[in-house]
Amino acid sequence: MLCNMQFKACHIADLLNCIADAISREQWTRFRDLQPNADINPQKILPDITRLILEMKLDDLYRCINFAAEAYRIGFASFQYFCKEYCLENIWPPPPSHITVFIAFLSLSGKSHNAAITYLSSINFRYKTAQYIDFSQNFIIKKMLEGMKRSNKRKDTRLPITEEILSSIIINALPSVFFSNFEATLFSSALDSLFMVCYK
């Protein structure tokens, strides 16, 4: 069916459920029996729907393309800045030694593993478009990225819940959530009991 449209009609009651079921299974004679007054030529609205769906998909695609292009531009610009700042030769394609030093620079400057992957992807994209060998499969580069992923673990800044935090939640939040004071008191006693059971 057009645009792979399916109806999930298990929650629709009676005749509408049968109609939706007939449409989703493409049983047009059954649909005509159930709905004899339906438009005989529904094709006139399909191009509008199709155009609307295509426009939505294209908008999503353009957003993704713009985001990727901007990320690649930033990544490649940072590599060029790094090469200029640290007096590395400006040769193209850059040798793997430049890439490994750049990965070390990213790691020491506190960039995340995902940021490093994006930066290297921007350089690798230029490699591939110029038909040079893909450096992402280089053993040393792969191992450096794996090490960066392991060493860049972010600390968990969340604190465990304490009695003080729990009591402030219960005192401040619960009365505004429930309709009656009785419900808030009942729920706060349940939370207190649960916390004490888990605390032990």
XYZ file of C-alpha atoms in Angstrom:
200
model
C 0.000 0.000 0.000
C 1.137 3.597 -0.595
C 3.880 4.721 1.815
C 3.651 1.393 3.625
C 0.635 2.632 5.574
C -0.859 0.252 8.087
C -3.616 0.751 10.585
C -3.363 -0.625 14.075
C -7.066 -0.902 14.700
C -7.274 -3.235 17.671
C -8.557 -0.405 19.896
C -11.219 0.881 17.470
C -14.701 -0.443 18.121
C -17.288 -2.052 15.837
C -17.672 -0.994 12.202
C -14.682 1.359 12.193
C -12.465 -1.517 13.269
C -13.705 -3.645 10.362
C -13.150 -0.776 7.929
C -9.635 -0.113 9.198
C -8.873 -3.825 9.094
C -10.108 -4.085 5.488
C -7.973 -1.110 4.439
C -4.835 -2.361 6.222
C -5.198 -5.783 4.563
C -6.003 -4.150 1.209
C -9.327 -5.993 0.984
C -11.061 -3.470 -1.240
C -14.209 -5.472 -1.980
C -14.782 -5.972 1.741
C -14.182 -2.257 2.256
C -16.784 -1.432 -0.447
C -19.293 -3.752 1.243
C -18.748 -2.066 4.593
C -18.646 1.483 3.259
C -20.677 1.734 0.023
C -20.798 5.569 0.137
C -17.016 5.971 0.112
C -15.378 8.066 -2.574
C -15.079 5.986 -5.728
C -11.942 7.771 -6.895
C -9.771 8.421 -3.802
C -6.650 8.834 -5.936
C -7.157 12.585 -6.116
C -6.008 13.093 -2.504
C -3.113 10.630 -2.610
C -0.692 12.913 -4.496
C -1.204 15.594 -1.818
C -0.533 13.114 0.974
C 2.464 11.698 -0.871
C 3.870 15.173 -1.478
C 3.412 16.056 2.210
C 5.172 12.871 3.339
C 8.018 13.436 0.885
C 8.446 17.031 2.044
C 8.632 15.893 5.663
C 11.205 13.219 4.820
C 13.261 15.697 2.790
C 13.222 18.198 5.656
C 14.549 15.513 8.000
C 17.207 14.556 5.472
C 18.314 18.177 4.968
C 18.592 18.658 8.738
C 20.785 15.557 9.013
C 22.932 16.641 6.086
C 23.428 20.127 7.528
C 24.330 18.714 10.939
C 26.838 16.243 9.463
C 28.361 18.891 7.191
C 28.816 21.279 10.110
C 30.330 18.554 12.313
C 32.725 17.544 9.524
C 33.688 21.174 8.898
C 34.473 21.701 12.587
C 36.406 18.425 12.792
C 38.555 19.136 9.766
C 39.163 22.737 10.832
C 40.334 21.553 14.250
C 42.747 19.109 12.591
C 44.142 21.879 10.393
C 44.478 24.175 13.409
C 46.246 21.390 15.322
C 48.715 20.802 12.473
C 49.456 24.536 12.204
C 49.736 25.031 15.963
C 52.124 22.108 16.489
C 54.203 22.773 13.356
C 53.346 19.548 11.574
C 53.964 19.410 7.852
C 50.989 20.435 5.773
C 50.956 17.449 3.431
C 47.979 15.683 1.992
C 47.102 13.018 2.798
C 48.464 13.354 6.309
C 50.472 10.327 7.393
C 49.128 8.051 10.150
C 51.655 9.570 12.560
C 49.829 12.925 12.281
C 46.517 11.191 12.949
C 47.840 9.386 16.025
C 49.290 12.605 17.451
C 45.949 14.316 16.772
C 44.112 11.552 18.683
C 46.500 12.017 21.608
C 45.884 15.776 21.460
C 42.102 15.238 21.529
C 42.415 12.864 24.471
C 44.600 15.232 26.475
C 42.329 18.195 25.712
C 39.417 16.312 27.279
C 37.386 15.551 24.172
C 35.050 12.593 24.388
C 35.497 9.423 22.394
C 32.476 10.321 20.241
C 33.911 13.756 19.459
C 37.190 12.147 18.416
C 35.316 9.710 16.172
C 33.486 12.616 14.536
C 36.705 14.583 13.993
C 38.459 11.573 12.514
C 35.444 10.817 10.332
C 35.735 14.284 8.831
C 39.379 13.648 7.950
C 38.576 10.146 6.707
C 35.802 11.548 4.507
C 38.368 13.743 2.773
C 40.644 10.712 2.433
C 37.922 8.653 0.775
C 36.747 11.393 -1.571
C 40.332 11.855 -2.756
C 40.533 8.044 -3.196
C 43.246 7.481 -0.610
C 43.425 4.453 1.661
C 41.007 4.414 4.587
C 43.078 5.073 7.727
C 40.305 4.105 10.150
C 41.304 0.433 9.792
C 44.886 1.149 10.867
C 45.703 -1.047 13.874
C 47.370 1.680 15.949
C 44.583 4.186 15.308
C 41.907 1.643 16.240
C 43.718 0.746 19.467
C 44.216 4.407 20.378
C 40.501 5.063 19.954
C 39.641 2.011 22.059
C 42.009 3.234 24.776
C 40.486 6.688 24.598
C 37.036 5.186 25.010
C 38.144 3.277 28.112
C 40.047 6.149 29.695
C 37.452 8.864 29.072
C 34.854 7.423 31.403
C 32.927 10.306 32.855
C 32.417 10.356 36.601
C 28.905 9.755 37.795
C 28.028 12.995 39.579
C 24.694 11.739 40.821
C 24.521 11.305 44.562
C 22.749 8.402 46.212
C 19.434 9.268 47.749
C 19.676 10.030 51.443
C 17.033 10.378 54.115
C 17.247 14.163 53.854
C 16.716 14.170 50.081
C 13.830 11.704 50.397
C 12.147 13.692 53.145
C 12.462 16.925 51.147
C 10.849 15.211 48.163
C 8.068 13.839 50.316
C 7.414 17.075 52.177
C 7.629 19.421 49.180
C 6.462 17.441 46.171
C 3.848 14.940 47.280
C 1.162 17.370 48.507
C 1.137 19.100 45.116
C 0.860 15.802 43.219
C -2.088 14.224 45.019
C -5.655 15.448 45.310
C -6.078 14.903 49.023
C -3.881 15.104 52.077
C -4.791 11.496 52.899
C -3.320 10.216 49.593
C -0.116 12.220 50.112
C 0.292 10.881 53.670
C -0.394 7.314 52.551
C 2.110 7.528 49.700
C 4.776 9.197 51.875
C 4.511 6.414 54.468
C 4.849 3.834 51.658
C 7.963 5.622 50.356
C 9.453 5.815 53.847
C 8.866 2.104 54.386
C 10.303 1.199 51.009
C 13.391 3.337 51.619
C 14.032 1.760 55.020
C 13.613 -1.748 53.600
C 16.037 -1.018 50.757
C 18.413 0.807 53.100
C 18.847 -2.293 55.245
